Every structure is written in C-alpha cells, then in structure tokens.
Amino acid sequence: MIATTSTKNLTPFTQIPEYLQTIADYERQAEKHLPENTWHYLQGGAMDENSVRENLQQFQKIQLVPRLLNDLTQGSTEIEILGQKFPHPIFLAPIGHQQLFHSEGEAAAALAAEVLGSNMVLSTFTNTDMRQLKKDNPLKWFQLYWQGDREKSLALIQLAERQHFKAIVITVDSPHTGIRDRERRVFFQLPQKMQHPHTPTHIPLPEISADQHPVFNGLMQIAPKWADIEFIIAHTHLPVILKGVLHPLDAKKALDLGVKGLIISNHGGRVLDTSISPLKALQNIKAVVPQDFPLLLDGGIRRGTDIFKALALGASAVLIGRPAIYGLSVAGALGVAHVLKILKEEFEITMALMGTATVNDINKEYISQD
Ligand code: FNR
C-alpha cells in the first residue's frame, strides 16, 4: 500500500511509484518521510551552506563534448581499483546513524548495494553491526573515525579485516564537527537509545585545566595525526585510503606515507563552509600524484552526467551520500536500489552518448570548462 494521505512522516513505500524517476524526485519525496529535524540533519551543511550549494553547482560549470560514431558494442562500466574489480564506479559513501532514516538502516543499504553491485563504505557510526554484512561479498570497505587512540582504532580495523572488508577508509576532515547552524536551530539530537555497535557517540575528552583551551588542548589531543596514519598502515594488511583530502600537499604527504588512495571530499559541505569544491581539488591533486593513483570523489553527485564529469577530471570512482539516504527514507532497500539503478542507467546512457566504450576511455578531452 502506498500511503498518500499525510505529507509528513509517511511510512516507507513497499513499491516505487512512477513519479520517482530522478534523484531530485527522491529528494522531494524523502522530506515527506522524515521528521523535520532529521530532514534538516540530512540536508544541512556547515554555516551558510555555501559548500553544499557549490557541490551541486560545480557540475553545471562543465560541459560535455561528445564524440560520435565510435564502436561501443564491447562497452562496459567495469573499473578496477587497487586490484579489486567493481561492476560500475558508483559507491555508497559512509553515512552514520542510518536507522534515523529507516528502521533497517545500513542493513537495507547493504542489501541494495549487493544487488546493484555497488561498493558500500560502512561508517564507524553504523547502527548495524559490521558482522551482519555478508562476509563473502567483496564490495565493502570500512570507514574509520579515529577512536581517540591507536589501540581502539586498530581494534576496529582488525574487526573489519576479520569480516573481509577490502579497504580501510580513514575520514580525516573532521577532527571537530562542523558548525551546523541549521541543525542547532531545530534542536537535532541523536535518539538517546540509538545503538552504535562499534563506537561511543562521543569519545571522552582528556581533562584540561581552567587555563587550557578546550579545542586545542582538549579535542585536538585525541584527533589523529600523520604519525597515527603511518601506525595504522604499518599494522593492517588492508589498503588505507584517506577521505576528505583537499590540499595537494596533503595528497603528496599521504602518498609518501603509503596511503593507497584518496577520497576527494568536503564531507558534503558539512564540516568547513566555503572549502574548495571537490572537482577543483581533484584537478589540483591529480596534477601532483602518479597517473594511476586512485582518486575517488564525492559531493553533489545527482546525475549520471555528474559521474562522467568526475571521471573525466580524473576520478576513479564516485560516492553518493544523500541520494542513497533519500532512497532509504522513501522505500528502504528498494529505494536505495532504485537510486543506484537510476544513476547507473543515466551513467551508461551518458557513456553511450559521449562515445566512450569503457571507463578508461573517459578523459578531459570530453569536457569543456568555463
Ligand atoms: C555524512 N558523511 C559521512 N562521512 C564519513 O566519513 N562518515 C560518516 O559517518 C558520515 N556521515 C554522514 C551523515 C550524513 C547525514 C551525511 C549527509 C553525510 C559524508 C558522506 O560520506 C559524503 O562525504 C557526503 O555525503 C557526500 O556528499 P553528497 O553525496 O551527500 O552530496
């Protein structure tokens, strides 16, 4: 049954209505399924939300220049990153607390990802225990938020190793949460009883004296440093990927330390407002790393053409954050699967119209920038 009477807090659909054809359709619909403060938590970003908007607009500044009459009969969206093959380059970004959006949370997202052959990056803040994800599905990476010290962080990584996760993504762009005014205005708080099987919601802060600074002497003491990344790399057999890198000098440093890939991201505009847009950062970083060094990108992907543009500028794959959660909110696993299907089909058709048979064929020659 499709509920249509109320316009707020609709129960999730069990079948997909015809009017949901695009990610924008899902965005509009998702708002109707969520409490108001949860909606603002999902949609919002840091401060004036310039980066949230810019993440979307960055793609509109790039135009496509198609090539014609190429033979595409052997076409494929398959990609390979760090020796791992993926059927297509659309991954699920790590999003915490997914039971806010649907009672089945990450379990539903994982099911959809498996069916659609999408690589899922599971957040440290998952409500679903990582042991519940299918062990023999290789399309899963684990995202680590630093646990305040090396021992606890490594313990989580070792658990992910035992569950056959294939890479560790360490998110390094948020040693402090963003100043999210919109969230504060609507008094957003996580439900008190919400379960996080792998982490406390707040890592205890070191005690500081009255003359010490709560940010620099408190929180920054338990924030990860480059030496911690080195330590993790030395203690796991999994490839380590850093998420949230925007500066070319950090990219070079990461590479030198043995980091195996980067996710170029400004955290969906949620941490530092007016931070550089991911597409610009991608180009800056692409210029200083070896050609085959994996650079992934997230932020603002809403269309198959956006995926094409990111790959043309040097991304190996992209991740979607909010779009997957729109799908989850609207129709659980079915909704996430439909969102992935929409993007995958849009991307395939874009490839066909652009005259590119394989992902490797996609490059800068197919785009024009203002
Ligand atoms: C996030 N993001 C995020 N990133 C991360 O590394 N760990 C996490 O737990 C979360 N949690 C989270 C919650 C919510 C509600 C959002 C919207 C985002 C950031 C996420 O992985 C990704 O970088 C952005 O969502 C990408 O931008 P789009 O696709 O939402 O535009």
GROMACS .gro file of C-alpha atoms and ligand atoms in nm:
model
  401
    1MET     CA    1   0.000   0.000   0.000
    2ILE     CA    2   0.130   0.344  -0.082
    3ALA     CA    3   0.042   0.597   0.186
    4THR     CA    4  -0.060   0.927   0.033
    5THR     CA    5  -0.275   1.100   0.292
    6SER     CA    6  -0.023   1.281   0.516
    7THR     CA    7   0.258   1.496   0.375
    8LYS     CA    8   0.497   1.434   0.667
    9ASN     CA    9   0.639   1.118   0.826
   10LEU     CA   10   0.494   0.890   0.560
   11THR     CA   11   0.572   0.525   0.622
   12PRO     CA   12   0.823   0.382   0.376
   13PHE     CA   13   0.683   0.268   0.043
   14THR     CA   14   0.689  -0.102  -0.040
   15GLN     CA   15   0.669  -0.037  -0.412
   16ILE     CA   16   0.806   0.251  -0.616
   17PRO     CA   17   0.554   0.495  -0.762
   18GLU     CA   18   0.601   0.603  -1.123
   19TYR     CA   19   0.659   0.964  -1.028
   20LEU     CA   20   1.000   0.880  -0.879
   21GLN     CA   21   1.229   0.898  -1.182
   22THR     CA   22   1.526   1.107  -1.072
   23ILE     CA   23   1.737   1.177  -0.763
   24ALA     CA   24   1.560   1.515  -0.738
   25ASP     CA   25   1.226   1.331  -0.725
   26TYR     CA   26   1.364   1.117  -0.443
   27GLU     CA   27   1.488   1.425  -0.261
   28ARG     CA   28   1.142   1.583  -0.264
   29GLN     CA   29   0.979   1.257  -0.160
   30ALA     CA   30   1.227   1.185   0.121
   31GLU     CA   31   1.131   1.503   0.301
   32LYS     CA   32   0.778   1.365   0.332
   33HIS     CA   33   0.903   1.052   0.506
   34LEU     CA   34   1.123   1.213   0.771
   35PRO     CA   35   1.064   1.414   1.088
   36GLU     CA   36   1.154   1.777   1.029
   37ASN     CA   37   1.470   1.783   1.238
   38THR     CA   38   1.603   1.462   1.079
   39TRP     CA   39   1.543   1.617   0.738
   40HIS     CA   40   1.749   1.922   0.831
   41TYR     CA   41   2.023   1.700   0.974
   42LEU     CA   42   2.042   1.517   0.641
   43GLN     CA   43   2.020   1.815   0.408
   44GLY     CA   44   2.213   2.071   0.603
   45GLY     CA   45   2.576   2.169   0.598
   46ALA     CA   46   2.823   2.392   0.776
   47MET     CA   47   2.742   2.757   0.845
   48ASP     CA   48   2.589   2.933   0.543
   49GLU     CA   49   2.593   2.614   0.338
   50ASN     CA   50   2.793   2.768   0.053
   51SER     CA   51   2.978   2.441   0.006
   52VAL     CA   52   2.655   2.241  -0.001
   53ARG     CA   53   2.532   2.458  -0.287
   54GLU     CA   54   2.866   2.476  -0.464
   55ASN     CA   55   2.896   2.096  -0.459
   56LEU     CA   56   2.586   2.085  -0.675
   57GLN     CA   57   2.676   2.381  -0.895
   58GLN     CA   58   3.032   2.264  -0.969
   59PHE     CA   59   2.898   2.013  -1.222
   60GLN     CA   60   2.695   2.272  -1.409
   61LYS     CA   61   3.009   2.470  -1.492
   62ILE     CA   62   3.140   2.182  -1.700
   63GLN     CA   63   3.004   2.097  -2.042
   64LEU     CA   64   3.019   1.770  -2.227
   65VAL     CA   65   3.178   1.741  -2.569
   66PRO     CA   66   3.061   1.412  -2.722
   67ARG     CA   67   3.248   1.204  -2.978
   68LEU     CA   68   3.037   1.027  -3.238
   69LEU     CA   69   3.029   0.709  -3.442
   70ASN     CA   70   3.265   0.513  -3.217
   71ASP     CA   71   3.208   0.138  -3.190
   72LEU     CA   72   3.061   0.084  -2.842
   73THR     CA   73   2.943  -0.273  -2.884
   74GLN     CA   74   3.203  -0.400  -2.635
   75GLY     CA   75   3.115  -0.127  -2.385
   76SER     CA   76   3.134  -0.176  -2.009
   77THR     CA   77   3.123   0.030  -1.689
   78GLU     CA   78   3.363  -0.203  -1.509
   79ILE     CA   79   3.651  -0.047  -1.318
   80GLU     CA   80   3.947  -0.170  -1.116
   81ILE     CA   81   4.085  -0.001  -0.806
   82LEU     CA   82   4.380  -0.145  -0.612
   83GLY     CA   83   4.339  -0.479  -0.786
   84GLN     CA   84   3.971  -0.500  -0.697
   85LYS     CA   85   3.714  -0.513  -0.976
   86PHE     CA   86   3.383  -0.324  -0.947
   87PRO     CA   87   3.093  -0.356  -1.196
   88HIS     CA   88   3.050   0.023  -1.203
   89PRO     CA   89   3.205   0.330  -1.039
   90ILE     CA   90   2.912   0.432  -0.815
   91PHE     CA   91   2.985   0.360  -0.449
   92LEU     CA   92   2.782   0.427  -0.135
   93ALA     CA   93   2.950   0.693   0.079
   94PRO     CA   94   2.977   0.630   0.453
   95ILE     CA   95   2.674   0.776   0.628
   96GLY     CA   96   2.630   0.731   1.002
   97HIS     CA   97   2.317   0.653   1.201
   98GLN     CA   98   2.111   0.519   0.911
   99GLN     CA   99   1.833   0.398   1.140
  100LEU     CA  100   1.737   0.764   1.164
  101PHE     CA  101   1.606   0.726   0.811
  102HIS     CA  102   1.469   0.372   0.804
  103SER     CA  103   1.430   0.105   1.070
  104GLU     CA  104   1.658  -0.134   0.879
  105GLY     CA  105   1.932   0.128   0.839
  106GLU     CA  106   2.263   0.008   0.695
  107ALA     CA  107   2.134  -0.349   0.659
  108ALA     CA  108   1.888  -0.221   0.396
  109ALA     CA  109   2.156  -0.011   0.223
  110ALA     CA  110   2.393  -0.310   0.220
  111LEU     CA  111   2.131  -0.532   0.060
  112ALA     CA  112   2.064  -0.274  -0.212
  113ALA     CA  113   2.438  -0.227  -0.271
  114GLU     CA  114   2.487  -0.601  -0.307
  115VAL     CA  115   2.202  -0.638  -0.558
  116LEU     CA  116   2.324  -0.342  -0.766
  117GLY     CA  117   2.693  -0.435  -0.743
  118SER     CA  118   2.781  -0.114  -0.562
  119ASN     CA  119   3.076  -0.094  -0.323
  120MET     CA  120   2.948   0.010   0.019
  121VAL     CA  121   3.164   0.211   0.255
  122LEU     CA  122   3.029   0.133   0.601
  123SER     CA  123   3.053   0.416   0.855
  124THR     CA  124   3.205   0.377   1.202
  125PHE     CA  125   2.874   0.526   1.317
  126THR     CA  126   2.674   0.241   1.166
  127ASN     CA  127   2.373   0.125   1.364
  128THR     CA  128   2.410  -0.218   1.203
  129ASP     CA  129   2.696  -0.430   1.332
  130MET     CA  130   2.959  -0.483   1.061
  131ARG     CA  131   2.938  -0.856   1.139
  132GLN     CA  132   2.589  -0.856   0.989
  133LEU     CA  133   2.713  -0.758   0.644
  134LYS     CA  134   2.764  -1.054   0.413
  135LYS     CA  135   3.118  -1.181   0.472
  136ASP     CA  136   3.168  -1.319   0.123
  137ASN     CA  137   3.053  -1.003  -0.059
  138PRO     CA  138   3.384  -0.837  -0.155
  139LEU     CA  139   3.223  -0.500  -0.235
  140LYS     CA  140   3.262  -0.343   0.106
  141TRP     CA  141   3.511  -0.105   0.264
  142PHE     CA  142   3.513   0.012   0.624
  143GLN     CA  143   3.528   0.381   0.717
  144LEU     CA  144   3.713   0.463   1.036
  145TYR     CA  145   3.660   0.764   1.254
  146TRP     CA  146   3.961   0.791   1.480
  147GLN     CA  147   3.873   0.643   1.818
  148GLY     CA  148   4.087   0.879   2.025
  149ASP     CA  149   4.381   0.640   2.046
  150ARG     CA  150   4.570   0.387   1.837
  151GLU     CA  151   4.465   0.078   2.027
  152LYS     CA  152   4.091   0.133   1.991
  153SER     CA  153   4.123   0.245   1.629
  154LEU     CA  154   4.330  -0.059   1.538
  155ALA     CA  155   4.086  -0.292   1.715
  156LEU     CA  156   3.807  -0.172   1.484
  157ILE     CA  157   4.026  -0.217   1.179
  158GLN     CA  158   4.114  -0.568   1.286
  159LEU     CA  159   3.746  -0.648   1.327
  160ALA     CA  160   3.688  -0.518   0.972
  161GLU     CA  161   3.975  -0.738   0.849
  162ARG     CA  162   3.813  -1.044   1.005
  163GLN     CA  163   3.483  -0.955   0.838
  164HIS     CA  164   3.660  -0.947   0.500
  165PHE     CA  165   3.627  -0.574   0.434
  166LYS     CA  166   3.861  -0.495   0.148
  167ALA     CA  167   3.992  -0.149   0.239
  168ILE     CA  168   4.003   0.095   0.528
  169VAL     CA  169   3.884   0.450   0.462
  170ILE     CA  170   4.001   0.688   0.733
  171THR     CA  171   3.800   1.009   0.739
  172VAL     CA  172   4.041   1.285   0.829
  173ASP     CA  173   3.849   1.603   0.751
  174SER     CA  174   3.651   1.633   1.072
  175PRO     CA  175   3.868   1.642   1.386
  176HIS     CA  176   3.588   1.872   1.503
  177THR     CA  177   3.227   1.853   1.386
  178GLY     CA  178   3.115   2.132   1.156
  179ILE     CA  179   2.928   2.431   1.286
  180ARG     CA  180   2.589   2.330   1.158
  181ASP     CA  181   2.356   2.618   1.237
  182ARG     CA  182   2.054   2.464   1.072
  183GLU     CA  183   2.082   2.153   1.289
  184ARG     CA  184   2.110   2.362   1.604
  185ARG     CA  185   1.806   2.572   1.518
  186VAL     CA  186   1.586   2.263   1.502
  187PHE     CA  187   1.748   2.104   1.812
  188PHE     CA  188   1.862   1.799   1.624
  189GLN     CA  189   1.995   1.529   1.856
  190LEU     CA  190   2.056   1.160   1.807
  191PRO     CA  191   1.794   0.950   1.985
  192GLN     CA  192   1.931   0.856   2.328
  193LYS     CA  193   1.868   0.486   2.284
  194MET     CA  194   2.030   0.466   1.942
  195GLN     CA  195   2.274   0.175   1.921
  196HIS     CA  196   2.621   0.218   1.772
  197PRO     CA  197   2.783  -0.125   1.796
  198HIS     CA  198   3.137  -0.005   1.715
  199THR     CA  199   3.187   0.330   1.881
  200PRO     CA  200   3.064   0.555   2.157
  201THR     CA  201   2.885   0.859   2.015
  202HIS     CA  202   3.135   1.083   2.196
  203ILE     CA  203   3.494   0.988   2.264
  204PRO     CA  204   3.581   1.101   2.619
  205LEU     CA  205   3.788   1.419   2.618
  206PRO     CA  206   4.116   1.449   2.807
  207GLU     CA  207   4.087   1.651   3.127
  208ILE     CA  208   4.208   2.005   3.090
  209SER     CA  209   4.279   2.273   3.345
  210ALA     CA  210   4.093   2.604   3.361
  211ASP     CA  211   4.368   2.789   3.173
  212GLN     CA  212   4.378   2.538   2.888
  213HIS     CA  213   4.187   2.563   2.565
  214PRO     CA  214   3.900   2.317   2.510
  215VAL     CA  215   3.958   2.289   2.136
  216PHE     CA  216   4.338   2.287   2.110
  217ASN     CA  217   4.430   2.124   2.441
  218GLY     CA  218   4.115   1.911   2.457
  219LEU     CA  219   3.969   1.783   2.133
  220MET     CA  220   4.284   1.819   1.923
  221GLN     CA  221   4.471   1.590   2.163
  222ILE     CA  222   4.252   1.299   2.061
  223ALA     CA  223   4.248   1.390   1.690
  224PRO     CA  224   4.455   1.171   1.456
  225LYS     CA  225   4.793   1.293   1.329
  226TRP     CA  226   5.011   1.183   1.037
  227ALA     CA  227   5.210   0.952   1.266
  228ASP     CA  228   4.886   0.772   1.354
  229ILE     CA  229   4.812   0.712   0.987
  230GLU     CA  230   5.163   0.568   0.950
  231PHE     CA  231   5.099   0.346   1.251
  232ILE     CA  232   4.774   0.215   1.103
  233ILE     CA  233   4.935   0.148   0.766
  234ALA     CA  234   5.207  -0.050   0.940
  235HIS     CA  235   4.955  -0.259   1.132
  236THR     CA  236   4.696  -0.361   0.873
  237HIS     CA  237   4.727  -0.568   0.558
  238LEU     CA  238   4.435  -0.375   0.406
  239PRO     CA  239   4.494  -0.075   0.183
  240VAL     CA  240   4.439   0.254   0.367
  241ILE     CA  241   4.252   0.532   0.187
  242LEU     CA  242   4.213   0.882   0.332
  243LYS     CA  243   3.877   1.058   0.294
  244GLY     CA  244   3.844   1.433   0.296
  245VAL     CA  245   4.181   1.533   0.150
  246LEU     CA  246   4.160   1.859  -0.048
  247HIS     CA  247   4.514   2.003  -0.048
  248PRO     CA  248   4.774   1.877  -0.299
  249LEU     CA  249   5.047   1.889  -0.034
  250ASP     CA  250   4.843   1.658   0.190
  251ALA     CA  251   4.788   1.431  -0.107
  252LYS     CA  252   5.163   1.408  -0.164
  253LYS     CA  253   5.229   1.350   0.202
  254ALA     CA  254   4.970   1.073   0.214
  255LEU     CA  255   5.122   0.909  -0.091
  256ASP     CA  256   5.470   0.923   0.061
  257LEU     CA  257   5.345   0.760   0.380
  258GLY     CA  258   5.197   0.465   0.194
  259VAL     CA  259   4.832   0.568   0.170
  260LYS     CA  260   4.690   0.377  -0.127
  261GLY     CA  261   4.415   0.613  -0.242
  262LEU     CA  262   4.225   0.930  -0.158
  263ILE     CA  263   3.861   1.029  -0.147
  264ILE     CA  264   3.848   1.392  -0.253
  265SER     CA  265   3.560   1.526  -0.047
  266ASN     CA  266   3.444   1.821   0.158
  267HIS     CA  267   3.213   1.590   0.353
  268GLY     CA  268   2.910   1.702   0.154
  269GLY     CA  269   2.970   2.061   0.270
  270ARG     CA  270   2.901   1.962   0.630
  271VAL     CA  271   3.230   2.044   0.800
  272LEU     CA  272   3.406   2.356   0.672
  273ASP     CA  273   3.193   2.604   0.482
  274THR     CA  274   3.344   2.757   0.167
  275SER     CA  275   3.600   2.479   0.145
  276ILE     CA  276   3.717   2.419  -0.209
  277SER     CA  277   3.479   2.224  -0.429
  278PRO     CA  278   3.574   1.859  -0.476
  279LEU     CA  279   3.605   1.888  -0.857
  280LYS     CA  280   3.858   2.172  -0.827
  281ALA     CA  281   4.051   1.989  -0.558
  282LEU     CA  282   4.050   1.676  -0.771
  283GLN     CA  283   4.223   1.862  -1.055
  284ASN     CA  284   4.480   2.019  -0.822
  285ILE     CA  285   4.559   1.682  -0.668
  286LYS     CA  286   4.555   1.489  -0.995
  287ALA     CA  287   4.839   1.714  -1.108
  288VAL     CA  288   5.073   1.601  -0.828
  289VAL     CA  289   5.011   1.226  -0.792
  290PRO     CA  290   5.107   0.941  -1.027
  291GLN     CA  291   4.857   0.884  -1.309
  292ASP     CA  292   4.736   0.551  -1.169
  293PHE     CA  293   4.698   0.666  -0.806
  294PRO     CA  294   4.331   0.610  -0.710
  295LEU     CA  295   4.139   0.933  -0.651
  296LEU     CA  296   3.772   0.898  -0.569
  297LEU     CA  297   3.532   1.187  -0.536
  298ASP     CA  298   3.213   1.265  -0.353
  299GLY     CA  299   2.983   1.563  -0.302
  300GLY     CA  300   2.691   1.669  -0.517
  301ILE     CA  301   2.664   1.370  -0.749
  302ARG     CA  302   2.299   1.370  -0.857
  303ARG     CA  303   2.309   1.268  -1.224
  304GLY     CA  304   2.488   1.020  -1.447
  305THR     CA  305   2.642   1.316  -1.628
  306ASP     CA  306   2.798   1.428  -1.296
  307ILE     CA  307   2.966   1.089  -1.267
  308PHE     CA  308   3.101   1.120  -1.620
  309LYS     CA  309   3.244   1.466  -1.546
  310ALA     CA  310   3.415   1.350  -1.227
  311LEU     CA  311   3.575   1.059  -1.413
  312ALA     CA  312   3.675   1.288  -1.699
  313LEU     CA  313   3.864   1.504  -1.449
  314GLY     CA  314   4.050   1.206  -1.311
  315ALA     CA  315   3.832   1.031  -1.053
  316SER     CA  316   3.847   0.651  -1.049
  317ALA     CA  317   3.501   0.626  -0.892
  318VAL     CA  318   3.243   0.842  -0.714
  319LEU     CA  319   3.045   0.803  -0.394
  320ILE     CA  320   2.691   0.912  -0.324
  321GLY     CA  321   2.583   1.024   0.022
  322ARG     CA  322   2.247   1.198   0.049
  323PRO     CA  323   2.095   1.041  -0.267
  324ALA     CA  324   2.123   0.693  -0.115
  325ILE     CA  325   1.962   0.820   0.204
  326TYR     CA  326   1.675   0.972   0.008
  327GLY     CA  327   1.614   0.625  -0.134
  328LEU     CA  328   1.647   0.465   0.209
  329SER     CA  329   1.398   0.710   0.362
  330VAL     CA  330   1.143   0.662   0.085
  331ALA     CA  331   1.149   0.284   0.046
  332GLY     CA  332   1.428   0.114   0.245
  333ALA     CA  333   1.644  -0.129   0.045
  334LEU     CA  334   1.414  -0.097  -0.254
  335GLY     CA  335   1.461   0.280  -0.257
  336VAL     CA  336   1.841   0.264  -0.231
  337ALA     CA  337   1.847   0.005  -0.508
  338HIS     CA  338   1.630   0.226  -0.728
  339VAL     CA  339   1.850   0.531  -0.667
  340LEU     CA  340   2.158   0.328  -0.765
  341LYS     CA  341   1.977   0.193  -1.071
  342ILE     CA  342   1.876   0.541  -1.183
  343LEU     CA  343   2.233   0.671  -1.157
  344LYS     CA  344   2.382   0.362  -1.316
  345GLU     CA  345   2.148   0.382  -1.615
  346GLU     CA  346   2.200   0.755  -1.654
  347PHE     CA  347   2.576   0.697  -1.648
  348GLU     CA  348   2.557   0.415  -1.903
  349ILE     CA  349   2.346   0.621  -2.139
  350THR     CA  350   2.580   0.919  -2.092
  351MET     CA  351   2.874   0.695  -2.184
  352ALA     CA  352   2.690   0.578  -2.495
  353LEU     CA  353   2.601   0.933  -2.599
  354MET     CA  354   2.954   1.053  -2.530
  355GLY     CA  355   3.105   0.781  -2.747
  356THR     CA  356   3.308   0.619  -2.467
  357ALA     CA  357   3.300   0.241  -2.460
  358THR     CA  358   3.487   0.192  -2.133
  359VAL     CA  359   3.554   0.394  -1.822
  360ASN     CA  360   3.921   0.410  -1.921
  361ASP     CA  361   3.821   0.598  -2.236
  362ILE     CA  362   3.671   0.884  -2.033
  363ASN     CA  363   3.911   1.175  -2.008
  364LYS     CA  364   3.945   1.553  -2.016
  365GLU     CA  365   3.907   1.567  -2.392
  366TYR     CA  366   3.535   1.502  -2.347
  367ILE     CA  367   3.465   1.812  -2.141
  368SER     CA  368   3.487   2.188  -2.168
  369GLN     CA  369   3.525   2.411  -1.863
  370ASP     CA  370   3.416   2.775  -1.840
  371FNR     C1  371   2.783   1.204   0.608
  371FNR     N1  372   2.917   1.184   0.574
  371FNR     C2  373   2.995   1.099   0.650
  371FNR     N2  374   3.126   1.077   0.616
  371FNR     C3  375   3.201   0.988   0.684
  371FNR     O1  376   3.317   0.969   0.651
  371FNR     N3  377   3.147   0.919   0.789
  371FNR     C4  378   3.018   0.936   0.831
  371FNR     O2  379   2.972   0.872   0.925
  371FNR     C5  380   2.940   1.032   0.761
  371FNR     N4  381   2.811   1.057   0.799
  371FNR     C6  382   2.731   1.140   0.724
  371FNR     C7  383   2.598   1.159   0.760
  371FNR     C8  384   2.514   1.237   0.679
  371FNR     C9  385   2.370   1.254   0.717
  371FNR    C10  386   2.566   1.296   0.561
  371FNR    C11  387   2.477   1.376   0.468
  371FNR    C12  388   2.699   1.281   0.529
  371FNR    C13  389   2.972   1.243   0.450
  371FNR    C14  390   2.950   1.149   0.331
  371FNR     O3  391   3.027   1.032   0.341
  371FNR    C15  392   2.983   1.214   0.197
  371FNR     O4  393   3.113   1.269   0.203
  371FNR    C16  394   2.885   1.323   0.153
  371FNR     O5  395   2.753   1.289   0.191
  371FNR    C17  396   2.890   1.339   0.001
  371FNR     O6  397   2.806   1.441  -0.042
  371FNR     P1  398   2.657   1.415  -0.102
  371FNR     O7  399   2.664   1.293  -0.191
  371FNR     O8  400   2.569   1.393   0.016
  371FNR     O9  401   2.629   1.539  -0.176
   0.00000   0.00000   0.00000
